[in-house]
Tab-separated table of C-alpha atoms in Angstrom:
chain	number	residue	atom	x	y	z
A	153	MET	CA	2.033	122.195	251.185
A	154	ASN	CA	3.664	123.492	247.912
A	155	ALA	CA	7.298	123.486	247.393
A	156	LEU	CA	9.218	124.989	244.644
A	157	LEU	CA	12.234	123.031	243.168
A	158	LEU	CA	14.294	125.532	240.787
A	159	VAL	CA	16.285	123.100	238.566
A	160	ALA	CA	19.360	124.431	236.543
A	161	HIS	CA	21.747	122.835	234.322
A	162	GLY	CA	24.606	122.825	236.707
A	163	SER	CA	28.214	124.137	235.827
A	164	ARG	CA	32.006	123.611	236.261
A	165	ARG	CA	31.960	127.224	237.412
A	166	PRO	CA	31.149	127.494	241.042
A	167	GLN	CA	29.811	131.123	240.617
A	168	SER	CA	27.177	130.044	238.211
A	169	ASN	CA	25.834	127.375	240.499
A	170	ASN	CA	26.085	130.115	243.432
A	171	GLU	CA	23.855	132.365	241.226
A	172	VAL	CA	21.346	129.995	240.877
A	173	LEU	CA	21.348	129.223	244.903
A	174	LEU	CA	21.071	133.055	245.583
A	175	LEU	CA	18.137	133.363	243.132
A	176	THR	CA	16.705	130.335	244.988
A	177	GLN	CA	17.190	132.448	248.117
A	178	LYS	CA	15.456	135.526	246.670
A	179	LEU	CA	12.526	133.287	245.545
A	180	LYS	CA	12.282	132.312	249.196
A	181	ASN	CA	12.226	135.886	250.522
A	182	HIS	CA	9.705	136.778	247.620
A	183	CYS	CA	7.027	134.190	247.868
A	184	SER	CA	7.316	132.166	250.923
A	185	GLN	CA	3.573	132.152	251.172
A	186	GLN	CA	2.663	130.671	248.116
A	187	TYR	CA	5.420	128.214	248.641
A	188	PRO	CA	6.425	127.728	252.143
A	189	ILE	CA	9.305	125.184	250.714
A	190	ILE	CA	11.773	126.392	248.010
A	191	HIS	CA	14.937	124.864	247.032
A	192	GLY	CA	17.487	124.737	244.123
A	193	ALA	CA	18.983	121.729	242.085
A	194	PHE	CA	20.915	120.673	239.332
A	195	LEU	CA	20.765	118.251	236.319
A	196	GLU	CA	24.521	117.770	236.138
A	197	LEU	CA	27.832	119.024	237.455
A	198	ALA	CA	26.666	120.279	240.988
A	199	ASP	CA	24.736	119.400	243.886
A	200	PRO	CA	22.124	118.799	244.853
A	201	THR	CA	20.826	116.692	242.330
A	202	ILE	CA	17.512	116.868	241.063
A	203	PRO	CA	16.198	113.639	243.187
A	204	ASP	CA	17.934	115.068	246.091
A	205	GLY	CA	16.443	118.262	245.848
A	206	ILE	CA	12.666	116.402	245.561
A	207	GLN	CA	13.570	114.439	248.519
A	208	GLN	CA	14.320	117.440	250.498
A	209	CYS	CA	11.233	119.107	249.536
A	210	ILE	CA	9.232	116.152	250.947
A	211	THR	CA	11.540	115.715	254.104
A	212	ASP	CA	10.449	119.446	254.581
A	213	GLY	CA	6.745	118.847	254.480
A	214	ALA	CA	5.833	119.210	251.030
A	215	THR	CA	2.688	117.525	249.501
A	216	THR	CA	3.159	118.666	246.111
A	217	VAL	CA	6.510	119.743	244.265
A	218	VAL	CA	6.559	122.119	241.499
A	219	VAL	CA	9.997	121.492	239.356
A	220	LEU	CA	10.854	124.418	237.444
A	221	PRO	CA	13.486	124.137	234.719
A	222	TYR	CA	15.759	127.078	234.752
A	223	PHE	CA	16.457	126.341	231.177
A	224	LEU	CA	16.310	128.982	227.805
A	225	ASN	CA	16.128	126.127	225.235
A	226	SER	CA	13.719	123.387	224.814
A	227	GLY	CA	16.647	120.965	223.965
A	228	SER	CA	16.865	117.310	225.327
A	229	HIS	CA	17.516	118.252	229.152
A	230	VAL	CA	14.401	120.059	229.126
A	231	THR	CA	12.275	117.676	226.783
A	232	GLN	CA	13.706	114.350	228.012
A	233	ASP	CA	16.277	114.413	230.980
A	234	VAL	CA	14.218	116.333	233.441
A	235	PRO	CA	10.945	114.784	232.639
A	236	ALA	CA	12.492	111.323	233.122
A	237	ILE	CA	14.096	112.000	236.638
A	238	ILE	CA	10.468	113.590	237.514
A	239	GLU	CA	8.614	110.492	236.151
A	240	THR	CA	10.917	108.283	238.499
A	241	ALA	CA	10.635	110.356	241.482
A	242	GLN	CA	6.846	110.299	240.925
A	243	SER	CA	7.069	106.258	241.092
A	244	SER	CA	9.137	106.553	244.133
A	245	TYR	CA	6.781	108.934	245.986
A	246	PRO	CA	3.264	108.005	244.797
A	247	MET	CA	1.688	110.118	247.498
A	248	ILE	CA	3.309	113.425	246.533
A	249	ASP	CA	2.216	115.209	243.747
A	250	ILE	CA	5.389	116.208	241.416
A	251	LYS	CA	4.448	118.889	238.895
A	252	LEU	CA	6.576	119.885	235.832
A	253	ALA	CA	6.430	123.431	235.340
A	254	GLN	CA	7.248	125.007	231.609
A	255	HIS	CA	11.191	125.829	231.275
A	256	LEU	CA	12.045	129.299	231.723
A	257	GLY	CA	12.275	129.970	227.878
A	258	ALA	CA	8.724	129.235	227.168
A	259	SER	CA	7.313	131.974	229.775
A	260	GLU	CA	4.725	134.343	228.254
A	261	MET	CA	6.585	137.086	230.439
A	262	MET	CA	9.752	136.698	228.855
A	263	LEU	CA	8.880	139.442	226.107
A	264	GLU	CA	7.891	141.613	228.820
A	265	LEU	CA	11.141	141.170	230.623
A	266	LEU	CA	13.447	141.745	227.990
A	267	ILE	CA	11.907	144.826	226.908
A	268	SER	CA	11.867	145.974	230.449
A	269	SER	CA	15.607	145.125	230.604
A	270	ALA	CA	16.206	146.930	227.117
A	271	ASN	CA	14.377	149.803	228.142
A	272	GLN	CA	16.537	150.395	231.425
A	273	ALA	CA	19.566	150.667	229.040
A	274	LEU	CA	18.207	153.689	227.046
B	227	MET	CA	15.946	155.294	215.948
B	228	ASN	CA	15.894	152.627	218.440
B	229	ALA	CA	17.233	149.284	217.354
B	230	LEU	CA	17.540	146.121	219.855
B	231	LEU	CA	19.896	143.270	219.341
B	232	LEU	CA	19.077	140.235	221.102
B	233	VAL	CA	22.571	138.164	221.740
B	234	ALA	CA	22.365	134.764	222.333
B	235	HIS	CA	25.432	132.292	223.088
B	236	GLY	CA	24.795	130.048	219.939
B	237	SER	CA	24.385	126.448	219.747
B	238	ARG	CA	25.668	123.702	217.421
B	239	ARG	CA	22.035	122.451	217.688
B	240	PRO	CA	19.932	124.269	214.895
B	241	GLN	CA	16.738	124.164	216.934
B	242	SER	CA	18.288	126.048	219.417
B	243	ASN	CA	19.294	128.804	217.413
B	244	ASN	CA	16.118	128.990	215.720
B	245	GLU	CA	14.420	129.399	219.124
B	246	VAL	CA	16.317	132.503	219.740
B	247	LEU	CA	15.338	133.795	216.207
B	248	LEU	CA	11.794	133.015	216.675
B	249	LEU	CA	12.116	135.054	219.977
B	250	THR	CA	13.349	138.025	218.046
B	251	GLN	CA	10.405	137.458	215.767
B	252	LYS	CA	8.000	137.651	218.305
B	253	LEU	CA	9.963	140.815	220.129
B	254	LYS	CA	9.481	142.359	216.399
B	255	ASN	CA	5.408	141.514	216.774
B	256	HIS	CA	5.153	142.691	220.361
B	257	CYS	CA	7.217	145.989	220.292
B	258	SER	CA	7.846	147.226	216.871
B	259	GLN	CA	7.044	150.897	218.025
B	260	GLN	CA	9.506	151.295	220.807
B	261	TYR	CA	12.240	149.475	218.752
B	262	PRO	CA	11.447	149.516	214.888
B	263	ILE	CA	14.532	147.600	214.313
B	264	ILE	CA	15.045	144.206	216.030
B	265	HIS	CA	17.564	141.522	215.042
B	266	GLY	CA	18.988	138.474	216.767
B	267	ALA	CA	22.914	137.653	217.066
B	268	PHE	CA	24.891	134.767	218.405
B	269	LEU	CA	28.237	135.221	220.321
B	270	GLU	CA	29.558	131.951	218.922
B	271	LEU	CA	28.681	128.822	216.786
B	272	ALA	CA	25.962	130.499	214.840
B	273	ASP	CA	25.333	133.407	212.497
B	274	PRO	CA	24.674	136.164	212.428
B	275	THR	CA	27.628	137.312	214.943
B	276	ILE	CA	27.224	140.192	217.075
B	277	PRO	CA	29.259	142.543	214.693
B	278	ASP	CA	27.299	141.595	211.958
B	279	GLY	CA	23.905	141.887	213.902
B	280	ILE	CA	24.850	145.568	214.917
B	281	GLN	CA	25.907	146.457	211.224
B	282	GLN	CA	22.459	145.238	210.177
B	283	CYS	CA	20.827	147.322	212.760
B	284	ILE	CA	22.930	150.615	211.645
B	285	THR	CA	22.044	149.845	207.828
B	286	ASP	CA	18.275	149.316	208.871
B	287	GLY	CA	18.874	153.165	209.920
B	288	ALA	CA	19.371	152.775	213.920
B	289	THR	CA	20.876	155.650	215.714
B	290	THR	CA	20.764	153.919	219.125
B	291	VAL	CA	21.317	150.012	219.258
B	292	VAL	CA	20.709	148.364	222.532
B	293	VAL	CA	22.771	144.988	222.888
B	294	LEU	CA	20.869	142.449	225.396
B	295	PRO	CA	22.429	139.227	226.189
B	296	TYR	CA	20.183	136.168	226.405
B	297	PHE	CA	22.330	134.896	228.902
B	298	LEU	CA	21.243	133.485	232.517
B	299	ASN	CA	24.507	133.570	234.207
B	300	SER	CA	27.035	136.475	234.768
B	301	GLY	CA	29.953	134.159	233.452
B	302	SER	CA	32.850	135.676	231.162
B	303	HIS	CA	30.965	135.827	228.250
B	304	VAL	CA	28.438	138.467	229.906
B	305	THR	CA	31.223	140.391	231.603
B	306	GLN	CA	34.248	140.114	229.141
B	307	ASP	CA	33.467	138.640	225.748
B	308	VAL	CA	30.182	140.547	224.996
B	309	PRO	CA	31.472	143.955	226.332
B	310	ALA	CA	34.671	143.620	224.123
B	311	ILE	CA	32.527	143.282	221.007
B	312	ILE	CA	30.396	146.185	222.100
B	313	GLU	CA	33.651	148.147	222.681
B	314	THR	CA	35.182	147.233	219.278
B	315	ALA	CA	31.926	148.165	217.484
B	316	GLN	CA	31.396	151.398	219.042
B	317	SER	CA	34.775	152.330	218.291
B	318	SER	CA	33.716	151.333	214.774
B	319	TYR	CA	30.627	153.743	214.670
B	320	PRO	CA	31.293	156.451	216.567
B	321	MET	CA	28.125	158.341	215.391
B	322	ILE	CA	25.971	155.578	216.739
B	323	ASP	CA	25.101	155.125	220.537
B	324	ILE	CA	25.747	151.206	221.306
B	325	LYS	CA	24.322	150.490	224.864
B	326	LEU	CA	24.566	147.380	226.560
B	327	ALA	CA	21.717	146.208	228.670
B	328	GLN	CA	22.003	143.775	231.673
B	329	HIS	CA	21.920	140.190	230.951
B	330	LEU	CA	18.516	138.446	231.200
B	331	GLY	CA	19.518	136.559	234.335
B	332	ALA	CA	19.905	140.024	236.154
B	333	SER	CA	16.347	141.315	235.363
B	334	GLU	CA	14.369	142.337	238.464
B	335	MET	CA	11.346	140.974	236.777
B	336	MET	CA	12.825	137.188	237.093
B	337	LEU	CA	11.402	136.319	240.366
B	338	GLU	CA	7.885	137.331	239.095
B	339	LEU	CA	8.296	135.411	235.646
B	340	LEU	CA	9.525	132.084	237.888
B	341	ILE	CA	6.385	132.487	240.155
B	342	SER	CA	4.186	132.724	237.263
B	343	SER	CA	5.464	129.624	235.743
B	344	ALA	CA	5.394	127.679	238.814
B	345	ASN	CA	1.741	129.026	239.500
B	346	GLN	CA	0.704	127.754	236.002
B	347	ALA	CA	1.794	124.118	236.833
B	348	LEU	CA	-0.122	123.943	240.017
């Protein structure tokens, strides 16, 4: 069973964290057939942590967990910190397939999304 | 003539700023017919500033400038800082139509983009 874990940086501003969790809820409403298990997690400054989020996915019955970094830039969080956490989690759960998706900013759909947003303002 | 100004926060890490400018270049390659003028700008920590970016669009011949905030969360930068800069710029250039698009995180296409990225990892 596939799980999707949306991972954001985390903020000291609760409203920003809530926006991420709200987006997670929208994902649940939008694609529960493809991903019966969907959770949100934060790299730092907020809970749940990424390991806690992965554990929750597995507790819910996931056999595959796709970790999707909700980050714009490919800084050290995306290139080092999140992959290191995933590697540790994979070692802890060898029977589970934990996959790391490309970060948000690298999506091939980004141009289309930006143009769509711009056009709506015209 | 329509111009598109992609506005990011700006970072002390040059590579992050370069990623935004690279994205701006991709936008130029992708939609120069809809937006013959496309530039990138930064709220802080990097150049060009948003006022400089707007001025460049106008110098290039823009009659309408769509400012698109490349921000995930609707924090004070999106709700206060960028709108205040746009308001000041609009006062400075009353003959130009300066429009503020919704920020990236509010895009209706975000769910579709996230699912697409997740699916590519499977």
